mmCIF file of C-alpha atoms in Angstrom:
data_model
loop_
_atom_site.group_PDB
_atom_site.id
_atom_site.type_symbol
_atom_site.label_atom_id
_atom_site.label_comp_id
_atom_site.label_asym_id
_atom_site.label_seq_id
_atom_site.Cartn_x
_atom_site.Cartn_y
_atom_site.Cartn_z
ATOM 1 C CA MET F 1 -22.920 -4.912 13.042
ATOM 2 C CA SER F 2 -21.883 -4.465 9.596
ATOM 3 C CA GLU F 3 -23.302 -3.576 6.261
ATOM 4 C CA GLU F 4 -22.302 -3.510 2.986
ATOM 5 C CA ASP F 5 -23.594 -1.870 -0.289
ATOM 6 C CA GLU F 6 -22.915 -1.553 -3.818
ATOM 7 C CA SER F 7 -20.802 0.763 -4.151
ATOM 8 C CA GLU F 8 -18.156 -2.290 -2.412
ATOM 9 C CA PHE F 9 -18.379 0.782 0.961
ATOM 10 C CA TYR F 10 -18.155 -1.659 4.152
ATOM 11 C CA TRP F 11 -19.093 -0.659 8.011
ATOM 12 C CA GLU F 12 -19.824 -2.018 10.840
ATOM 13 C CA TYR F 13 -19.620 -0.623 14.568
ATOM 14 C CA SER F 14 -18.973 -2.848 17.624
ATOM 15 C CA GLY F 15 -17.723 -1.532 20.600
ATOM 16 C CA SER F 16 -18.233 -1.955 24.672
ATOM 17 C CA ALA F 17 -20.552 -0.582 27.536
ATOM 18 C CA SER F 18 -19.143 -0.742 31.190
ATOM 19 C CA LEU F 19 -19.631 -0.411 34.778
ATOM 20 C CA ASP F 20 -16.555 0.548 37.178
ATOM 21 C CA LEU F 21 -16.223 0.164 40.846
ATOM 22 C CA ARG F 22 -13.549 1.708 43.121
ATOM 23 C CA VAL F 23 -13.839 0.014 46.892
ATOM 24 C CA PHE F 24 -11.107 2.031 49.121
ATOM 25 C CA PRO F 25 -11.537 0.535 52.574
ATOM 26 C CA ASP F 26 -9.486 4.006 54.345
ATOM 27 C CA SER F 27 -10.700 7.747 54.280
ATOM 28 C CA ALA F 28 -9.842 10.186 52.688
ATOM 29 C CA LEU F 29 -6.361 12.064 52.873
ATOM 30 C CA HIS F 30 -6.761 15.694 51.382
ATOM 31 C CA SER F 31 -8.750 18.168 51.946
ATOM 32 C CA GLY F 32 -11.805 18.809 49.501
ATOM 33 C CA GLN F 33 -11.325 15.115 48.899
ATOM 34 C CA ARG F 34 -14.649 13.361 49.007
ATOM 35 C CA ASP F 35 -14.425 10.829 51.853
ATOM 36 C CA GLN F 36 -16.600 7.441 49.708
ATOM 37 C CA HIS F 37 -14.757 4.575 49.834
ATOM 38 C CA LEU F 38 -17.470 3.285 46.652
ATOM 39 C CA ASN F 39 -16.797 5.335 43.738
ATOM 40 C CA PRO F 40 -18.880 4.398 41.465
ATOM 41 C CA SER F 41 -18.215 5.242 37.167
ATOM 42 C CA VAL F 42 -19.806 4.417 33.893
ATOM 43 C CA VAL F 43 -18.142 3.967 30.623
ATOM 44 C CA LEU F 44 -18.965 4.024 26.806
ATOM 45 C CA GLU F 45 -16.846 2.954 24.476
ATOM 46 C CA PRO F 46 -18.251 2.888 20.775
ATOM 47 C CA GLU F 47 -15.916 1.790 17.893
ATOM 48 C CA PHE F 48 -17.112 2.910 13.560
ATOM 49 C CA LEU F 49 -15.530 1.693 10.769
ATOM 50 C CA VAL F 50 -16.152 2.303 7.290
ATOM 51 C CA GLU F 51 -13.828 0.473 4.266
ATOM 52 C CA TRP F 52 -13.682 0.763 1.254
ATOM 53 C CA ASN F 53 -11.026 -0.455 -2.179
ATOM 54 C CA ASP F 54 -10.868 -4.283 -0.585
ATOM 55 C CA GLY F 55 -9.968 -2.668 2.525
ATOM 56 C CA ASP F 56 -7.187 -0.828 1.423
ATOM 57 C CA ASP F 57 -8.730 2.595 2.720
ATOM 58 C CA ARG F 58 -10.351 2.364 5.872
ATOM 59 C CA ILE F 59 -11.602 4.839 8.594
ATOM 60 C CA ASP F 60 -11.731 4.407 11.731
ATOM 61 C CA PHE F 61 -13.405 6.325 14.811
ATOM 62 C CA LYS F 62 -13.587 4.997 18.423
ATOM 63 C CA PRO F 63 -14.686 7.843 21.106
ATOM 64 C CA PHE F 64 -14.175 6.857 24.854
ATOM 65 C CA LEU F 65 -16.559 8.637 28.116
ATOM 66 C CA ARG F 66 -16.887 8.225 31.799
ATOM 67 C CA LEU F 67 -19.485 9.221 34.065
ATOM 68 C CA ASP F 68 -17.972 9.530 36.951
ATOM 69 C CA ALA F 69 -19.926 9.563 40.310
ATOM 70 C CA GLN F 70 -17.534 11.558 42.618
ATOM 71 C CA ASP F 71 -14.363 13.052 40.683
ATOM 72 C CA ASP F 72 -15.361 16.323 37.852
ATOM 73 C CA GLU F 73 -12.022 15.556 36.476
ATOM 74 C CA ARG F 74 -12.689 11.948 35.614
ATOM 75 C CA ARG F 75 -16.063 12.685 34.423
ATOM 76 C CA HIS F 76 -14.551 13.297 30.845
ATOM 77 C CA GLY F 77 -14.544 11.742 27.334
ATOM 78 C CA ASP F 78 -11.608 11.693 24.526
ATOM 79 C CA ILE F 79 -11.281 10.976 21.338
ATOM 80 C CA ARG F 80 -9.092 8.023 21.278
ATOM 81 C CA GLU F 81 -8.940 7.128 17.518
ATOM 82 C CA LEU F 82 -10.489 8.940 14.420
ATOM 83 C CA LYS F 83 -7.952 8.391 11.665
ATOM 84 C CA TYR F 84 -7.760 7.710 7.951
ATOM 85 C CA GLN F 85 -6.250 5.324 6.894
ATOM 86 C CA HIS F 86 -3.997 4.021 3.068
ATOM 87 C CA ILE F 87 -1.956 0.996 2.887
ATOM 88 C CA ASP F 88 -0.205 0.594 -0.917
ATOM 89 C CA ASP F 89 2.004 -1.303 -1.601
ATOM 90 C CA GLY F 90 4.699 -1.441 0.775
ATOM 91 C CA TRP F 91 3.790 1.875 2.515
ATOM 92 C CA ASP F 92 0.631 2.627 4.897
ATOM 93 C CA LEU F 93 -0.634 6.199 5.849
ATOM 94 C CA LYS F 94 -2.706 7.046 8.428
ATOM 95 C CA VAL F 95 -4.115 10.953 9.599
ATOM 96 C CA GLY F 96 -5.837 11.280 12.293
ATOM 97 C CA PHE F 97 -6.236 10.892 15.653
ATOM 98 C CA ASP F 98 -4.197 7.491 17.150
ATOM 99 C CA LYS F 99 -3.061 5.838 19.585
ATOM 100 C CA VAL F 100 0.794 3.524 18.824
ATOM 101 C CA PHE F 101 2.624 1.480 21.625
ATOM 102 C CA TRP F 102 6.079 0.925 21.739
ATOM 103 C CA GLY F 103 7.377 -0.721 24.483
ATOM 104 C CA VAL F 104 8.256 -4.961 25.372
ATOM 105 C CA THR F 105 8.918 -4.876 29.244
ATOM 106 C CA GLU F 106 6.010 -5.318 31.703
ATOM 107 C CA SER F 107 5.770 -2.690 34.698
ATOM 108 C CA ARG F 108 7.404 -0.101 32.937
ATOM 109 C CA HIS F 109 6.902 1.067 28.513
ATOM 110 C CA LEU F 110 10.005 3.599 29.153
ATOM 111 C CA VAL F 111 10.103 4.066 25.242
ATOM 112 C CA ASP F 112 6.239 4.805 24.980
ATOM 113 C CA ILE F 113 6.264 8.648 24.505
ATOM 114 C CA ILE F 114 3.848 9.492 21.250
ATOM 115 C CA ASN F 115 1.102 9.414 23.442
ATOM 116 C CA GLN F 116 -0.449 11.504 26.387
ATOM 117 C CA THR F 117 -0.752 9.396 29.757
ATOM 118 C CA ASP F 118 -4.818 9.757 30.457
ATOM 119 C CA ALA F 119 -3.846 9.666 34.616
ATOM 120 C CA VAL F 120 -7.318 10.046 35.954
ATOM 121 C CA GLU F 121 -8.201 6.621 33.997
ATOM 122 C CA ASP F 122 -5.562 4.675 35.843
ATOM 123 C CA VAL F 123 -1.744 4.884 37.810
ATOM 124 C CA ASP F 124 -0.127 2.613 36.285
ATOM 125 C CA GLY F 125 0.218 4.518 32.597
ATOM 126 C CA GLU F 126 -1.476 2.580 30.921
ATOM 127 C CA ASP F 127 -4.804 4.724 29.551
ATOM 128 C CA LYS F 128 -3.647 6.888 26.904
ATOM 129 C CA LEU F 129 -5.077 9.983 24.721
ATOM 130 C CA GLY F 130 -5.561 10.519 21.759
ATOM 131 C CA GLN F 131 -2.596 11.831 19.539
ATOM 132 C CA PRO F 132 -3.458 13.827 16.337
ATOM 133 C CA MET F 133 -0.904 12.933 13.767
ATOM 134 C CA VAL F 134 0.461 11.771 10.210
ATOM 135 C CA ASN F 135 2.130 9.003 10.788
ATOM 136 C CA LEU F 136 3.561 7.537 7.490
ATOM 137 C CA GLY F 137 5.332 3.617 7.488
ATOM 138 C CA ILE F 138 7.212 2.079 5.402
ATOM 139 C CA GLN F 139 7.471 -1.393 4.666
ATOM 140 C CA ASN F 140 10.380 -3.278 3.694
ATOM 141 C CA ASP F 141 12.682 -6.678 3.951
ATOM 142 C CA TRP F 142 15.588 -4.943 5.987
ATOM 143 C CA GLY F 143 12.357 -3.707 8.697
ATOM 144 C CA ASP F 144 9.729 -1.348 9.320
ATOM 145 C CA PHE F 145 10.026 2.638 9.027
ATOM 146 C CA ASN F 146 7.627 5.432 10.714
ATOM 147 C CA ILE F 147 7.663 9.021 10.448
ATOM 148 C CA PHE F 148 5.967 10.178 13.114
ATOM 149 C CA ALA F 149 4.604 14.555 12.525
ATOM 150 C CA MET F 150 2.137 15.878 15.778
ATOM 151 C CA PRO F 151 1.266 18.690 14.938
ATOM 152 C CA TYR F 152 -1.083 19.505 18.574
ATOM 153 C CA PHE F 153 -0.159 18.150 21.465
ATOM 154 C CA ARG F 154 -2.435 16.804 24.625
ATOM 155 C CA GLU F 155 -2.058 17.929 28.025
ATOM 156 C CA ARG F 156 -1.931 14.891 30.969
ATOM 157 C CA THR F 157 -5.045 14.632 32.975
ATOM 158 C CA PHE F 158 -5.139 14.615 36.667
ATOM 159 C CA PRO F 159 -7.598 14.086 39.329
ATOM 160 C CA GLY F 160 -9.435 17.153 40.698
ATOM 161 C CA ARG F 161 -10.237 18.344 44.137
ATOM 162 C CA LYS F 162 -12.484 15.798 44.484
ATOM 163 C CA GLY F 163 -11.007 12.686 43.844
ATOM 164 C CA ARG F 164 -8.572 9.579 44.796
ATOM 165 C CA LEU F 165 -5.165 9.165 44.044
ATOM 166 C CA ARG F 166 -4.280 12.882 44.429
ATOM 167 C CA SER F 167 -1.493 14.663 45.206
ATOM 168 C CA SER F 168 -1.710 16.439 48.618
ATOM 169 C CA ILE F 169 -1.400 20.433 46.395
ATOM 170 C CA THR F 170 -3.588 20.031 43.903
ATOM 171 C CA VAL F 171 -3.257 19.788 39.597
ATOM 172 C CA ASP F 172 -4.489 23.213 37.912
ATOM 173 C CA THR F 173 -4.346 22.128 34.095
ATOM 174 C CA ASP F 174 -6.088 25.148 33.131
ATOM 175 C CA SER F 175 -3.011 26.539 33.503
ATOM 176 C CA ALA F 176 -0.347 24.378 32.698
ATOM 177 C CA GLU F 177 2.725 25.893 31.311
ATOM 178 C CA TYR F 178 5.592 25.736 28.697
ATOM 179 C CA GLU F 179 8.917 26.556 27.645
ATOM 180 C CA SER F 180 7.778 26.653 24.230
ATOM 181 C CA ASP F 181 6.313 30.191 22.927
ATOM 182 C CA MET F 182 3.635 27.972 20.705
ATOM 183 C CA GLU F 183 2.506 26.031 24.163
ATOM 184 C CA GLU F 184 0.904 22.846 22.627
ATOM 185 C CA PHE F 185 1.022 24.110 18.739
ATOM 186 C CA HIS F 186 4.742 23.492 19.562
ATOM 187 C CA PRO F 187 5.024 20.605 16.832
ATOM 188 C CA ASP F 188 6.359 16.907 17.449
ATOM 189 C CA PHE F 189 8.352 14.658 15.706
ATOM 190 C CA ALA F 190 8.793 11.215 15.609
ATOM 191 C CA LEU F 191 11.218 8.319 13.818
ATOM 192 C CA ARG F 192 11.412 4.929 14.211
ATOM 193 C CA TYR F 193 12.773 1.792 13.048
ATOM 194 C CA SER F 194 12.054 -2.155 13.975
ATOM 195 C CA THR F 195 13.014 -5.497 12.191
ATOM 196 C CA VAL F 196 13.323 -8.946 13.174
ATOM 197 C CA LEU F 197 17.031 -11.081 13.638
ATOM 198 C CA GLY F 198 16.964 -14.553 14.333
ATOM 199 C CA ASP F 199 15.218 -14.788 17.124
ATOM 200 C CA TRP F 200 15.319 -10.204 18.257
ATOM 201 C CA ASP F 201 13.142 -7.790 18.196
ATOM 202 C CA LEU F 202 14.603 -4.887 17.832
ATOM 203 C CA GLY F 203 13.175 -1.145 17.721
ATOM 204 C CA LEU F 204 15.464 1.987 17.870
ATOM 205 C CA ALA F 205 13.134 5.714 17.616
ATOM 206 C CA HIS F 206 13.849 9.222 18.858
ATOM 207 C CA PHE F 207 11.753 11.508 19.626
ATOM 208 C CA TYR F 208 11.893 15.673 19.135
ATOM 209 C CA GLY F 209 8.809 18.119 21.214
ATOM 210 C CA THR F 210 6.608 18.241 23.830
ATOM 211 C CA SER F 211 7.025 15.732 27.150
ATOM 212 C CA ARG F 212 4.346 14.115 27.837
ATOM 213 C CA GLU F 213 6.178 14.251 31.131
ATOM 214 C CA PRO F 214 5.435 17.906 32.360
ATOM 215 C CA ARG F 215 7.564 18.503 35.826
ATOM 216 C CA PHE F 216 5.585 20.707 38.844
ATOM 217 C CA VAL F 217 6.102 24.398 40.020
ATOM 218 C CA VAL F 218 4.076 26.082 42.453
ATOM 219 C CA ARG F 219 1.752 28.744 42.136
ATOM 220 C CA SER F 220 -0.457 30.454 44.276
ATOM 221 C CA ASP F 221 -4.780 30.957 43.404
ATOM 222 C CA ARG F 222 -6.917 33.529 43.830
ATOM 223 C CA ASN F 223 -7.334 32.629 47.057
ATOM 224 C CA GLY F 224 -3.590 32.388 47.678
ATOM 225 C CA GLN F 225 -4.138 29.197 48.350
ATOM 226 C CA PRO F 226 -0.472 26.585 46.574
ATOM 227 C CA LYS F 227 -2.107 24.535 43.096
ATOM 228 C CA LEU F 228 0.636 22.335 41.058
ATOM 229 C CA VAL F 229 1.337 24.415 37.263
ATOM 230 C CA PRO F 230 2.752 21.618 34.964
ATOM 231 C CA PHE F 231 5.566 23.081 32.895
ATOM 232 C CA TYR F 232 6.020 21.170 29.508
ATOM 233 C CA ASP F 233 9.565 20.717 28.092
ATOM 234 C CA ILE F 234 10.852 20.456 25.110
ATOM 235 C CA ILE F 235 12.968 17.502 24.950
ATOM 236 C CA ASN F 236 14.977 15.243 22.171
ATOM 237 C CA GLN F 237 14.761 11.075 23.149
ATOM 238 C CA SER F 238 16.702 8.619 21.772
ATOM 239 C CA SER F 239 15.367 4.939 22.647
ATOM 240 C CA ILE F 240 16.265 1.210 22.180
ATOM 241 C CA ASP F 241 14.065 -1.394 22.849
ATOM 242 C CA VAL F 242 14.528 -5.627 22.274
ATOM 243 C CA GLN F 243 12.818 -8.849 23.194
ATOM 244 C CA ALA F 244 14.397 -11.960 22.581
ATOM 245 C CA THR F 245 12.687 -15.285 22.703
ATOM 246 C CA PHE F 246 14.479 -18.483 22.853
ATOM 247 C CA ASP F 247 11.500 -21.537 23.915
ATOM 248 C CA GLU F 248 10.513 -20.670 27.266
ATOM 249 C CA TRP F 249 12.476 -17.715 27.732
ATOM 250 C CA LEU F 250 11.550 -14.243 27.313
ATOM 251 C CA TRP F 251 14.324 -11.808 27.350
ATOM 252 C CA LYS F 252 13.552 -7.570 27.006
ATOM 253 C CA GLY F 253 14.805 -4.581 26.763
ATOM 254 C CA GLU F 254 13.789 -0.686 26.871
ATOM 255 C CA GLY F 255 16.631 2.328 27.286
ATOM 256 C CA ILE F 256 16.429 5.848 26.987
ATOM 257 C CA TYR F 257 18.730 8.904 26.111
ATOM 258 C CA ARG F 258 16.860 12.638 27.120
ATOM 259 C CA ARG F 259 18.281 15.190 27.345
ATOM 260 C CA GLY F 260 15.986 18.798 27.818
ATOM 261 C CA GLN F 261 15.319 18.793 31.196
ATOM 262 C CA GLY F 262 18.236 19.185 33.667
ATOM 263 C CA ASP F 263 21.480 17.486 32.706
ATOM 264 C CA ASP F 264 21.039 14.185 30.514
ATOM 265 C CA PHE F 265 20.306 11.399 31.653
ATOM 266 C CA VAL F 266 19.608 7.378 30.623
ATOM 267 C CA ALA F 267 17.123 5.185 32.252
ATOM 268 C CA PHE F 268 16.769 1.422 31.797
ATOM 269 C CA SER F 269 13.947 -1.013 31.978
ATOM 270 C CA GLY F 270 15.096 -5.096 31.369
ATOM 271 C CA GLY F 271 14.273 -8.287 32.433
ATOM 272 C CA VAL F 272 13.105 -11.483 32.242
ATOM 273 C CA GLU F 273 10.333 -13.973 31.671
ATOM 274 C CA TYR F 274 10.218 -17.906 31.799
ATOM 275 C CA THR F 275 6.899 -19.770 30.886
ATOM 276 C CA PHE F 276 6.177 -23.529 32.121
ATOM 277 C CA PHE F 277 3.930 -24.483 29.432
ATOM 278 C CA GLY F 278 0.963 -26.286 30.142
ATOM 279 C CA ILE F 279 1.519 -27.022 33.898
ATOM 280 C CA ILE F 280 -1.774 -26.125 35.043
ATOM 281 C CA GLY F 281 -4.344 -28.745 34.123
ATOM 282 C CA ASP F 282 -4.517 -29.621 30.526
ATOM 283 C CA SER F 283 -3.527 -26.193 28.958
ATOM 284 C CA GLY F 284 -2.439 -23.546 31.534
ATOM 285 C CA ASP F 285 0.995 -21.677 31.794
ATOM 286 C CA LEU F 286 2.444 -19.691 34.327
ATOM 287 C CA GLY F 287 4.746 -17.735 33.889
ATOM 288 C CA LEU F 288 7.955 -15.613 36.461
ATOM 289 C CA LEU F 289 8.374 -12.669 35.586
ATOM 290 C CA ALA F 290 11.705 -10.597 37.199
ATOM 291 C CA GLU F 291 12.489 -7.362 35.919
ATOM 292 C CA TYR F 292 14.849 -4.469 37.305
ATOM 293 C CA HIS F 293 14.787 -0.527 36.736
ATOM 294 C CA TYR F 294 16.734 2.334 37.259
ATOM 295 C CA ASP F 295 16.677 6.000 35.943
ATOM 296 C CA GLY F 296 19.070 8.842 36.525
ATOM 297 C CA ARG F 297 16.948 12.124 36.156
ATOM 298 C CA ASP F 298 17.929 15.438 37.514
ATOM 299 C CA GLU F 299 15.778 14.812 40.528
ATOM 300 C CA ASP F 300 15.182 19.386 40.571
ATOM 301 C CA GLU F 301 15.113 19.651 37.241
ATOM 302 C CA ALA F 302 13.248 16.782 35.559
ATOM 303 C CA PRO F 303 9.700 15.357 36.536
ATOM 304 C CA GLY F 304 9.424 13.037 39.332
ATOM 305 C CA THR F 305 9.654 9.092 38.898
ATOM 306 C CA VAL F 306 8.684 6.317 41.680
ATOM 307 C CA LEU F 307 10.579 3.479 39.076
ATOM 308 C CA ASP F 308 13.867 5.142 39.622
ATOM 309 C CA ASP F 309 16.356 2.001 41.137
ATOM 310 C CA ASP F 310 13.934 -0.472 41.705
ATOM 311 C CA ILE F 311 12.593 -4.196 41.257
ATOM 312 C CA PHE F 312 9.806 -5.514 39.891
ATOM 313 C CA VAL F 313 8.757 -9.471 40.240
ATOM 314 C CA GLY F 314 5.635 -10.820 39.341
ATOM 315 C CA ALA F 315 3.458 -14.113 38.030
ATOM 316 C CA ARG F 316 0.776 -14.514 34.995
ATOM 317 C CA ILE F 317 -1.142 -17.377 34.883
ATOM 318 C CA THR F 318 -3.123 -17.931 31.814
ATOM 319 C CA LEU F 319 -5.165 -20.472 31.590
ATOM 320 C CA ASN F 320 -6.521 -20.724 27.614
ATOM 321 C CA ASP F 321 -9.825 -22.109 28.058
ATOM 322 C CA VAL F 322 -12.923 -21.007 26.444
ATOM 323 C CA GLU F 323 -13.454 -18.010 29.483
ATOM 324 C CA ASP F 324 -9.993 -16.292 27.996
ATOM 325 C CA THR F 325 -8.665 -16.256 32.179
ATOM 326 C CA ASP F 326 -5.738 -14.606 32.989
ATOM 327 C CA PHE F 327 -4.483 -13.307 35.714
ATOM 328 C CA LEU F 328 -1.160 -11.048 36.361
ATOM 329 C CA ALA F 329 0.637 -10.878 39.821
ATOM 330 C CA GLY F 330 3.574 -8.625 41.358
ATOM 331 C CA VAL F 331 5.129 -6.082 43.874
ATOM 332 C CA ILE F 332 7.604 -3.134 42.922
ATOM 333 C CA ILE F 333 10.213 -3.058 45.589
ATOM 334 C CA ASP F 334 12.257 0.235 46.101
ATOM 335 C CA ARG F 335 16.415 -1.167 46.335
ATOM 336 C CA LEU F 336 16.314 1.754 48.936
ATOM 337 C CA SER F 337 13.650 2.895 51.268
ATOM 338 C CA HIS F 338 11.980 -1.464 50.318
ATOM 339 C CA ALA F 339 8.668 0.535 49.555
ATOM 340 C CA ARG F 340 6.611 -1.486 48.055
ATOM 341 C CA SER F 341 3.963 -1.554 45.596
ATOM 342 C CA PHE F 342 1.417 -4.593 45.232
ATOM 343 C CA SER F 343 -1.083 -5.017 41.920
ATOM 344 C CA ILE F 344 -3.463 -8.127 41.623
ATOM 345 C CA GLU F 345 -4.817 -8.376 37.812
ATOM 346 C CA ALA F 346 -7.333 -11.003 36.416
ATOM 347 C CA ASP F 347 -9.813 -10.911 33.987
ATOM 348 C CA ARG F 348 -12.354 -13.924 32.144
ATOM 349 C CA ARG F 349 -15.553 -13.786 29.917
ATOM 350 C CA LEU F 350 -18.423 -14.242 31.172
ATOM 351 C CA SER F 351 -20.772 -15.157 27.706
ATOM 352 C CA ASP F 352 -20.395 -13.741 24.594
ATOM 353 C CA ARG F 353 -20.901 -10.839 25.901
ATOM 354 C CA TRP F 354 -19.911 -10.108 28.858
ATOM 355 C CA THR F 355 -16.355 -9.740 30.749
ATOM 356 C CA ILE F 356 -15.641 -8.605 34.157
ATOM 357 C CA GLU F 357 -12.288 -7.025 35.227
ATOM 358 C CA ALA F 358 -10.706 -7.370 38.885
ATOM 359 C CA GLU F 359 -7.490 -4.478 39.642
ATOM 360 C CA LEU F 360 -6.177 -4.640 43.268
ATOM 361 C CA ARG F 361 -3.587 -2.231 43.822
ATOM 362 C CA ILE F 362 -1.316 -1.530 47.734
ATOM 363 C CA THR F 363 1.561 0.173 49.193
ATOM 364 C CA ASP F 364 2.917 -0.857 52.084
ATOM 365 C CA GLY F 365 6.206 1.076 54.181
ATOM 366 C CA LEU F 366 5.752 4.367 52.235
ATOM 367 C CA THR F 367 7.946 7.020 53.294
ATOM 368 C CA ASP F 368 7.081 11.187 52.773
ATOM 369 C CA LYS F 369 10.321 10.546 50.461
ATOM 370 C CA GLU F 370 8.001 8.563 48.770
ATOM 371 C CA LEU F 371 6.383 9.792 45.053
ATOM 372 C CA GLN F 372 3.521 7.683 46.235
ATOM 373 C CA TYR F 373 3.449 9.171 49.412
ATOM 374 C CA ASP F 374 0.742 11.435 48.926
ATOM 375 C CA VAL F 375 -1.903 7.971 47.958
ATOM 376 C CA ARG F 376 -1.099 5.666 51.006
ATOM 377 C CA ARG F 377 -4.235 5.937 51.906
ATOM 378 C CA ASP F 378 -5.904 4.608 47.869
ATOM 379 C CA ASP F 379 -5.001 1.045 48.527
ATOM 380 C CA HIS F 380 -8.099 -0.070 46.170
ATOM 381 C CA LEU F 381 -9.834 -2.414 44.517
ATOM 382 C CA GLN F 382 -11.530 -2.221 41.287
ATOM 383 C CA VAL F 383 -14.190 -4.190 39.802
ATOM 384 C CA ARG F 384 -15.287 -3.713 35.549
ATOM 385 C CA LEU F 385 -18.103 -5.793 34.098
ATOM 386 C CA SER F 386 -18.719 -5.344 30.177
ATOM 387 C CA TYR F 387 -20.884 -6.204 28.091
ATOM 388 C CA TYR F 388 -20.147 -6.449 24.657
ATOM 389 C CA PHE F 389 -21.907 -5.172 21.185
#
């Protein structure tokens, strides 16, 4: 809905309400987990917009709320966005909570460092918490330049003791430790330059501040039982992301160089997507994807990572129909252990206001050396029915 009055203020509100259902075929593995095969939850995501000055000034507000039937930590709310934005000739300014995405690859986003991961939402790292910031953007013929100042750090969320998809030792998010004496108030800064050079999209960035990836230290709780405590280091990270489009071919690459977590290290993700346009029916497209992930981080002093020497292959189907039907299926294969992680995602509009999404995640061949070993019984299907208003 929207409305405009005589003072030339324009406002509107919209959003969605969703019913989520996770289905776990296997029983829970760890002590304290609720051994429920069905995990329902409700999600509310309203959006509010006010703008004036012919749209050059605006305020966006996007809160988030989930009510979960099983996990207290997944029963949470967040401010995804609450920002003031001013647009001028050749520059713009944003102040407040915002979400910023960097990245081009499909199965991992190495360079995406501005926002913290909302890890209780899903295991793929796609869901992010709102980040307080001041963002100055400068646009020129030679490219776009963005400066970020972030006065407050958001800690990563983790499933609670009763929840699924958690480690055998629970994470105590209330006892997080920091390298900086300023803790979550240590200021973070980032710079990013992006441009288009013919068929190439190029992004260069540098980040200084508190790492969004925590490593874990083992502490004892009041009963003498072990617990994992997140430890957040101060890091410098330089990054590059490149995407090239040549007809049906899409080449993608992301790379980082990080200092501050043990030995300096580099990591790279890159690959290709080839699309067969119009091969399905009259207008449906089929895309074939392949990517490789390398990560050279210190196993003892840096946060653990699953994708250190892995291959991703997948397929994307876009029907281009009135229902916006999409499918994405893929598998990540560890080159050393041959462990596999399968995923299938699908979404479709049911009407002007209703959509349905489904996501299936399965692991196979995990050994006790794999980071995912603790969730080996947490294969699941998630279905989301959403109403848009």
